[in-house]
Short mmCIF file of C-alpha atoms and ligand atoms in Angstrom, two decimals:
data_model
loop_
_atom_site.label_atom_id
_atom_site.label_comp_id
_atom_site.label_asym_id
_atom_site.label_seq_id
_atom_site.Cartn_x
_atom_site.Cartn_y
_atom_site.Cartn_z
CA MET A 1 0.00 0.00 0.00
CA ARG A 2 1.24 3.46 -0.94
CA LEU A 3 1.20 5.91 1.99
CA PRO A 4 1.29 9.70 1.53
CA GLU A 5 3.84 11.77 3.38
CA ASN A 6 2.40 12.55 6.82
CA LYS A 7 3.27 16.27 6.95
CA ARG A 8 0.81 17.12 9.72
CA ASN A 9 1.61 14.09 11.82
CA VAL A 10 -1.98 12.81 11.89
CA PRO A 11 -2.73 9.56 13.74
CA SER A 12 -2.47 6.44 11.61
CA LEU A 13 -5.63 5.00 10.12
CA PHE A 14 -4.11 1.56 10.23
CA THR A 15 -2.76 1.25 13.79
CA CYS A 16 -5.45 -0.03 16.13
CA LEU A 17 -5.76 1.19 19.72
CA ASP A 18 -4.10 -2.05 20.88
CA GLY A 19 -1.14 -1.40 18.57
CA THR A 20 -1.95 -4.03 15.95
CA GLN A 21 -1.75 -3.10 12.26
CA VAL A 22 -4.64 -3.37 9.83
CA THR A 23 -3.69 -4.89 6.50
CA THR A 24 -6.99 -6.18 5.08
CA ALA A 25 -10.43 -4.77 4.28
CA LYS A 26 -11.92 -7.27 6.73
CA GLU A 27 -9.77 -6.04 9.63
CA TRP A 28 -10.61 -2.47 8.71
CA GLN A 29 -14.36 -3.16 8.66
CA GLU A 30 -14.48 -5.32 11.75
CA LYS A 31 -11.94 -3.70 14.01
CA ARG A 32 -10.41 -0.35 13.06
CA ARG A 33 -13.44 1.30 11.47
CA PRO A 34 -15.71 0.67 14.51
CA GLU A 35 -13.09 1.96 16.94
CA ILE A 36 -12.58 5.17 14.93
CA LEU A 37 -16.33 5.70 14.61
CA GLU A 38 -16.69 5.28 18.36
CA MET A 39 -13.89 7.80 18.96
CA LEU A 40 -15.53 10.41 16.69
CA ARG A 41 -18.84 9.79 18.38
CA ARG A 42 -17.51 10.02 21.94
CA GLU A 43 -14.94 12.80 21.48
CA GLU A 44 -16.38 15.04 18.79
CA TYR A 45 -19.99 14.88 17.54
CA GLY A 46 -21.61 13.09 20.46
CA ARG A 47 -23.73 10.02 20.87
CA LEU A 48 -27.46 9.98 20.19
CA PRO A 49 -29.55 8.82 23.15
CA ASP A 50 -31.11 5.37 23.27
CA MET A 51 -33.84 5.61 20.64
CA SER A 52 -35.48 2.24 21.31
CA ASP A 53 -38.59 3.86 22.79
CA VAL A 54 -38.93 6.46 20.01
CA LYS A 55 -41.60 5.68 17.46
CA VAL A 56 -40.93 7.25 14.09
CA GLU A 57 -43.71 7.50 11.53
CA MET A 58 -43.50 8.85 8.03
CA ARG A 59 -46.31 9.81 5.72
CA VAL A 60 -46.68 11.41 2.33
CA VAL A 61 -49.04 14.28 3.12
CA ALA A 62 -49.26 15.82 -0.34
CA GLU A 63 -48.42 14.94 -3.88
CA ARG A 64 -48.52 17.32 -6.79
CA GLN A 65 -47.42 17.48 -10.39
CA GLY A 66 -47.51 20.20 -13.04
CA GLY A 67 -49.85 23.13 -12.53
CA PRO A 68 -48.80 26.73 -12.29
CA MET A 69 -46.15 26.16 -9.63
CA LEU A 70 -44.18 23.14 -10.74
CA ASP A 71 -42.00 22.34 -13.67
CA PRO A 72 -44.11 19.86 -15.73
CA ARG A 73 -41.21 17.39 -15.71
CA GLU A 74 -41.30 16.89 -11.96
CA LEU A 75 -43.45 15.28 -9.32
CA ARG A 76 -43.38 16.69 -5.80
CA LYS A 77 -44.20 14.76 -2.67
CA THR A 78 -44.31 16.31 0.79
CA VAL A 79 -43.25 13.87 3.50
CA GLU A 80 -43.88 14.39 7.19
CA VAL A 81 -41.72 12.64 9.78
CA GLU A 82 -43.16 12.36 13.26
CA ALA A 83 -41.11 11.10 16.19
CA VAL A 84 -42.95 10.22 19.38
CA ARG A 85 -41.51 9.30 22.76
CA LYS A 86 -43.72 8.96 25.84
CA ASP A 87 -46.00 12.02 25.72
CA ARG A 88 -43.65 14.11 23.62
CA HIS A 89 -43.42 14.44 19.90
CA PHE A 90 -41.86 16.48 17.18
CA ILE A 91 -42.38 16.77 13.44
CA PHE A 92 -40.34 17.87 10.48
CA CYS A 93 -41.15 17.83 6.76
CA PHE A 94 -39.28 17.57 3.52
CA GLU A 95 -40.24 17.74 -0.13
CA VAL A 96 -39.10 15.13 -2.63
CA PHE A 97 -38.80 16.08 -6.30
CA ILE A 98 -38.73 13.20 -8.78
CA PRO A 99 -38.41 13.26 -12.56
CA ARG A 100 -41.80 12.12 -13.87
CA ASN A 101 -40.96 10.12 -16.91
CA ALA A 102 -37.76 8.28 -16.02
CA GLY A 103 -39.35 4.86 -16.53
CA LYS A 104 -37.12 3.36 -13.82
CA PRO A 105 -36.03 4.15 -10.26
CA VAL A 106 -33.65 7.13 -10.22
CA PRO A 107 -30.64 7.93 -7.99
CA ALA A 108 -31.21 10.76 -5.54
CA PHE A 109 -29.61 13.58 -3.57
CA ILE A 110 -30.51 14.56 0.00
CA GLU A 111 -29.72 18.19 0.74
CA ILE A 112 -29.16 19.28 4.31
CA CYS A 113 -30.40 22.86 4.03
CA ASN A 114 -28.79 25.07 6.65
CA ARG A 115 -29.74 28.30 4.94
CA GLY A 116 -33.12 30.05 4.94
CA THR A 117 -36.18 28.52 3.37
CA MET A 118 -35.84 30.77 0.35
CA LEU A 119 -32.68 28.94 -0.69
CA CYS A 120 -34.42 25.56 -0.67
CA ASP A 121 -37.89 26.82 -1.50
CA PRO A 122 -40.32 23.88 -1.69
CA ALA A 123 -42.66 25.95 -3.89
CA ARG A 124 -39.82 26.78 -6.31
CA GLU A 125 -40.93 30.37 -6.56
CA HIS A 126 -37.37 31.26 -5.66
CA PRO A 127 -35.09 29.02 -7.73
CA SER A 128 -31.66 29.04 -6.14
CA GLN A 129 -28.21 27.81 -7.02
CA PHE A 130 -27.79 26.54 -3.47
CA TYR A 131 -30.39 23.87 -4.22
CA PRO A 132 -30.94 23.80 -8.01
CA VAL A 133 -33.87 21.37 -8.15
CA GLU A 134 -34.59 22.13 -11.80
CA ALA A 135 -31.04 21.23 -12.90
CA ILE A 136 -31.03 18.10 -10.73
CA ILE A 137 -34.30 16.87 -12.29
CA GLU A 138 -33.04 17.74 -15.76
CA ARG A 139 -30.03 15.48 -15.20
CA GLY A 140 -32.22 12.56 -14.17
CA TYR A 141 -31.84 12.66 -10.39
CA ALA A 142 -34.44 12.97 -7.66
CA CYS A 143 -33.78 15.18 -4.64
CA ALA A 144 -35.13 16.08 -1.23
CA ALA A 145 -34.12 18.84 1.17
CA PHE A 146 -34.91 19.32 4.82
CA ARG A 147 -34.35 22.50 6.77
CA THR A 148 -31.97 22.01 9.68
CA GLN A 149 -33.77 24.62 11.78
CA GLU A 150 -36.91 22.48 11.72
CA VAL A 151 -35.00 19.56 13.20
CA ALA A 152 -32.86 21.26 15.83
CA PRO A 153 -32.31 24.99 16.38
CA ASP A 154 -29.04 26.43 15.17
CA TYR A 155 -28.46 28.50 18.30
CA GLU A 156 -27.71 27.83 21.93
CA GLU A 157 -31.03 27.07 23.64
CA GLY A 158 -30.16 24.38 26.13
CA PHE A 159 -31.26 21.37 24.11
CA HIS A 160 -35.00 21.51 24.74
CA THR A 161 -36.64 22.18 21.41
CA GLY A 162 -36.97 20.25 18.16
CA PHE A 163 -35.44 16.78 18.22
CA HIS A 164 -33.93 17.45 21.67
CA ARG A 165 -37.33 17.88 23.33
CA LEU A 166 -37.95 14.14 23.11
CA PHE A 167 -35.28 13.66 25.78
CA PRO A 168 -35.99 16.06 28.67
CA GLU A 169 -33.86 13.99 31.06
CA TYR A 170 -30.80 15.10 29.07
CA THR A 171 -31.51 18.82 29.32
CA GLN A 172 -30.17 19.30 32.84
CA ASN A 173 -27.90 16.34 32.97
CA ARG A 174 -25.91 16.16 29.79
CA PRO A 175 -23.25 13.47 29.74
CA ASP A 176 -19.98 14.64 28.21
CA ASP A 177 -20.46 12.35 25.22
CA ALA A 178 -24.10 13.33 24.52
CA TRP A 179 -25.04 14.39 21.00
CA GLY A 180 -24.69 17.90 19.64
CA THR A 181 -26.81 19.52 16.96
CA ILE A 182 -24.78 18.09 14.07
CA SER A 183 -25.70 14.58 15.24
CA ALA A 184 -29.40 15.53 15.37
CA TRP A 185 -29.25 16.92 11.82
CA ALA A 186 -27.44 13.78 10.61
CA TRP A 187 -30.20 11.71 12.21
CA ALA A 188 -32.76 13.65 10.15
CA ALA A 189 -30.85 13.04 6.91
CA SER A 190 -31.02 9.31 7.66
CA ARG A 191 -34.81 9.61 8.01
CA VAL A 192 -34.93 10.96 4.44
CA MET A 193 -32.93 7.86 3.49
CA ASP A 194 -35.56 5.71 5.29
CA TYR A 195 -38.19 7.34 3.12
CA PHE A 196 -36.19 6.74 -0.07
CA GLU A 197 -36.09 3.04 0.79
CA THR A 198 -39.87 2.95 0.68
CA ASP A 199 -40.38 4.89 -2.56
CA PRO A 200 -40.33 2.64 -5.66
CA MET A 201 -39.45 5.63 -7.86
CA ILE A 202 -36.07 6.00 -6.06
CA ASP A 203 -32.97 3.86 -6.63
CA ASP A 204 -32.04 3.57 -2.95
CA LYS A 205 -28.66 1.98 -3.70
CA HIS A 206 -27.53 5.28 -5.20
CA VAL A 207 -28.31 8.01 -2.73
CA ALA A 208 -26.00 10.94 -1.98
CA VAL A 209 -26.18 13.27 1.00
CA VAL A 210 -24.98 16.83 0.33
CA GLY A 211 -24.34 19.74 2.64
CA HIS A 212 -22.56 23.06 2.66
CA SER A 213 -20.35 24.26 5.49
CA ARG A 214 -22.07 23.21 8.76
CA GLY A 215 -24.30 21.17 6.47
CA GLY A 216 -21.15 19.60 4.95
CA LYS A 217 -19.86 18.58 8.38
CA THR A 218 -23.28 16.99 8.90
CA ALA A 219 -23.25 15.22 5.51
CA LEU A 220 -19.92 13.57 6.29
CA TRP A 221 -21.04 12.57 9.79
CA CYS A 222 -24.28 11.16 8.38
CA GLY A 223 -22.41 9.14 5.75
CA ALA A 224 -19.94 7.88 8.36
CA GLN A 225 -22.71 6.41 10.47
CA ASP A 226 -25.28 5.40 7.88
CA GLU A 227 -23.81 2.85 5.50
CA ARG A 228 -26.83 3.01 3.20
CA ILE A 229 -25.51 6.36 1.95
CA ALA A 230 -23.58 5.66 -1.28
CA LEU A 231 -21.96 9.11 -1.60
CA ALA A 232 -21.34 11.88 0.94
CA VAL A 233 -20.70 15.35 -0.47
CA SER A 234 -19.15 18.13 1.56
CA SER A 235 -18.99 21.71 0.32
CA CYS A 236 -16.55 23.98 2.19
CA SER A 237 -17.05 22.12 5.46
CA GLY A 238 -13.68 23.15 6.87
CA ASN A 239 -13.07 22.84 10.59
CA SER A 240 -14.63 19.71 12.12
CA GLY A 241 -15.69 18.75 8.62
CA ASP A 242 -13.27 17.80 5.85
CA ALA A 243 -10.25 19.79 7.11
CA ILE A 244 -7.36 18.33 9.12
CA SER A 245 -7.29 20.14 12.48
CA ARG A 246 -3.57 19.76 13.11
CA GLY A 247 -1.73 22.72 11.61
CA LYS A 248 -4.93 24.17 10.17
CA SER A 249 -5.13 27.84 9.31
CA GLY A 250 -8.40 29.77 9.46
CA GLU A 251 -10.89 28.41 11.98
CA SER A 252 -9.56 26.33 14.88
CA ILE A 253 -11.36 23.98 17.26
CA ARG A 254 -11.16 26.67 19.96
CA GLN A 255 -12.86 29.16 17.63
CA ILE A 256 -15.62 26.84 16.46
CA LEU A 257 -16.39 25.88 20.06
CA THR A 258 -16.54 29.49 21.18
CA ARG A 259 -19.35 30.26 18.74
CA PHE A 260 -21.01 26.88 18.22
CA PRO A 261 -20.40 24.70 21.31
CA PHE A 262 -23.84 23.11 20.88
CA TRP A 263 -22.91 21.52 17.54
CA PHE A 264 -20.66 19.03 19.37
CA ALA A 265 -20.29 16.76 22.38
CA LYS A 266 -18.92 18.47 25.51
CA ASN A 267 -15.93 16.14 25.29
CA TYR A 268 -14.73 18.04 22.22
CA GLN A 269 -13.88 21.02 24.46
CA LYS A 270 -10.90 19.22 25.93
CA HIS A 271 -9.28 19.01 22.48
CA ALA A 272 -9.33 22.77 21.83
CA ASP A 273 -5.68 23.95 21.63
CA HIS A 274 -4.56 20.32 22.01
CA GLU A 275 -4.96 19.22 18.40
CA GLU A 276 -1.53 17.60 18.33
CA GLU A 277 -2.48 15.13 21.05
CA MET A 278 -5.87 14.11 19.68
CA PRO A 279 -6.16 10.38 18.94
CA PHE A 280 -8.15 11.30 15.82
CA ASP A 281 -8.29 13.91 13.08
CA GLN A 282 -10.67 14.67 10.24
CA HIS A 283 -9.07 12.34 7.67
CA MET A 284 -10.69 9.63 9.78
CA LEU A 285 -14.14 11.09 9.16
CA VAL A 286 -13.50 10.97 5.40
CA ALA A 287 -12.10 7.43 5.67
CA MET A 288 -15.36 6.22 7.26
CA MET A 289 -16.91 6.41 3.78
CA ALA A 290 -14.63 3.72 2.30
CA PRO A 291 -15.28 1.82 0.10
CA ARG A 292 -18.24 4.09 -0.72
CA LEU A 293 -17.87 7.38 -2.59
CA VAL A 294 -17.02 10.68 -0.97
CA TYR A 295 -16.64 14.14 -2.52
CA SER A 296 -15.29 17.37 -1.20
CA SER A 297 -15.47 20.76 -2.85
CA THR A 298 -13.86 23.96 -1.72
CA ARG A 299 -13.39 27.59 -2.74
CA SER A 300 -10.11 29.26 -3.58
CA LEU A 301 -10.81 32.20 -1.24
CA ASP A 302 -12.30 30.26 1.66
CA ALA A 303 -9.42 30.87 4.07
CA TRP A 304 -11.66 30.17 7.10
CA ALA A 305 -12.32 26.61 5.87
CA ASP A 306 -8.70 26.32 4.59
CA PRO A 307 -8.55 24.44 1.24
CA GLU A 308 -5.05 23.04 1.93
CA SER A 309 -6.21 21.34 5.12
CA GLU A 310 -9.37 20.11 3.41
CA PHE A 311 -7.36 18.55 0.59
CA GLU A 312 -4.88 17.05 3.05
CA SER A 313 -7.55 14.96 4.75
CA LEU A 314 -8.58 13.47 1.39
CA VAL A 315 -4.96 12.61 0.67
CA GLN A 316 -4.52 11.00 4.10
CA ALA A 317 -7.79 9.03 3.76
CA SER A 318 -6.90 7.69 0.30
CA PRO A 319 -4.92 4.56 1.28
CA VAL A 320 -7.98 3.04 3.00
CA TYR A 321 -9.55 2.63 -0.42
CA GLU A 322 -6.60 0.51 -1.48
CA LEU A 323 -7.62 -2.08 1.11
CA PHE A 324 -10.72 -2.53 -1.04
CA GLY A 325 -8.76 -2.62 -4.31
CA LYS A 326 -9.94 0.89 -5.18
CA GLU A 327 -8.29 4.19 -5.81
CA GLY A 328 -8.97 7.01 -3.33
CA LEU A 329 -7.96 10.41 -4.68
CA GLU A 330 -6.50 10.24 -8.19
CA SER A 331 -3.77 12.80 -7.44
CA TRP A 332 -2.15 13.83 -4.17
CA ASP A 333 -1.23 17.26 -5.48
CA MET A 334 -3.81 19.99 -5.13
CA PRO A 335 -5.19 20.70 -8.62
CA TYR A 336 -5.76 24.19 -10.01
CA ALA A 337 -9.17 25.77 -9.60
CA GLU A 338 -11.79 24.40 -12.00
CA VAL A 339 -9.85 21.15 -12.54
CA PRO A 340 -11.96 18.46 -10.83
CA LEU A 341 -10.50 15.11 -9.72
CA HIS A 342 -13.21 12.57 -10.53
CA LYS A 343 -11.47 9.34 -11.37
CA GLY A 344 -11.01 7.80 -7.91
CA SER A 345 -13.60 7.05 -5.24
CA ILE A 346 -12.72 10.31 -3.48
CA GLY A 347 -13.74 13.25 -5.67
CA PHE A 348 -12.57 16.83 -5.30
CA HIS A 349 -12.77 20.23 -6.92
CA LYS A 350 -11.76 23.73 -6.03
CA HIS A 351 -13.84 26.52 -7.50
CA SER A 352 -12.71 30.14 -7.70
CA GLY A 353 -14.38 32.44 -5.24
CA GLU A 354 -15.72 32.76 -1.72
CA HIS A 355 -17.40 30.29 0.63
CA ASP A 356 -20.53 29.01 -1.15
CA MET A 357 -22.24 26.17 -3.02
CA GLU A 358 -23.70 26.97 -6.43
CA ASP A 359 -24.62 25.51 -9.84
CA TYR A 360 -20.96 24.92 -10.72
CA ASP A 361 -20.52 22.71 -7.67
CA TRP A 362 -23.78 20.83 -8.14
CA HIS A 363 -22.92 20.00 -11.75
CA ARG A 364 -19.56 18.61 -10.65
CA TYR A 365 -21.27 16.46 -7.98
CA MET A 366 -23.60 15.11 -10.66
CA ASP A 367 -20.71 14.56 -13.12
CA PHE A 368 -19.00 12.50 -10.42
CA ALA A 369 -22.19 10.53 -9.69
CA ASP A 370 -22.79 9.97 -13.43
CA ARG A 371 -19.27 8.69 -13.84
CA HIS A 372 -19.43 6.22 -10.95
CA TRP A 373 -23.08 5.21 -11.11
CA LYS A 374 -24.15 5.21 -14.75
C1 GCU B 1 -19.19 29.59 10.54
C2 GCU B 1 -18.45 28.47 11.22
C3 GCU B 1 -17.99 27.41 10.23
C4 GCU B 1 -19.16 26.95 9.40
C5 GCU B 1 -19.83 28.13 8.74
C6 GCU B 1 -21.10 27.81 7.95
O1 GCU B 1 -18.31 30.32 9.74
O2 GCU B 1 -17.35 29.05 11.91
O3 GCU B 1 -17.42 26.31 10.92
O4 GCU B 1 -18.74 26.00 8.46
O5 GCU B 1 -20.22 29.05 9.74
O6 GCU B 1 -21.80 26.87 8.29
O7 GCU B 1 -21.40 28.56 7.02
#
């Protein structure tokens, strides 16, 4: 196996906690992968509570095609997810858009929408590049977006609204490894996946989860935990997303925790300013996708996310794919802007400009999916 130079001194993907070395896909899957996942869960994003007494129901509450509001080529279904525990419940909705005349189940994208409703407008009165439904349908994919704010608030409120309200016993007494908001959002993305498994118009073996920035951190964490996800796409997810924390410029763990402590487990606090000693780093999050597909996009001017550190985690994660006889990233040298790397199972592009996700990025995600799925 070819190993990249370890410039940032990140912990090895292949050395288990007991010191043994992983040399086969089987050892990776059965031993090293679970211990890394557990570490990320306990130390960074937090563990969801026991959900065995939570009843989750899903229903299609509306279905519409054509008419004045919709593109005649698409069908729109509104799905309501209701989670009930004891006498408490909470609901969130998402809209699924499906090409009408595909004649066979179609692959699909789940968008984690962390921006206002206007940017993922279910009525499509405000088409947006952040969630270009019309282009996605045109290229033969279905898509669904949920709004993160409907699932768990994106501000410090003490964990008692949205998803969190199902678990009042955790409000006062939060264990250090209890879930943060990113874990709640990732849980919601997996519920969209549950729905896709029930819809005969969707090819549920080819589902991608996509998110930008905090949504990108969530997309990677969702894909790490939910092995039904065939492709995880991160746009500019930076710190605690696709960027190596050791030696990172731009945002640090200390800075992200100062503004957004509620995104993470309390345990993550102890790693602020101690990146060098962490038993994990973000290349491990990327590696959780192997042998499935993963894609990361960045922006040339996104110094806060730090493109170099984002690319470095893809390079460091690459060798895991070799255990499965696959290629990770096709080149370990950062390409120029607008030169996508699509050949390997880890895809990448850098687009010129500031922190954002637009048509250019979406078309590259779909090019990558076309290439590997069609
Ligand atoms: C802030 C935060 C980043 C995050 C970004 C976003 O800038 O510091 O970590 O990625 O918001 O979600 O847009």
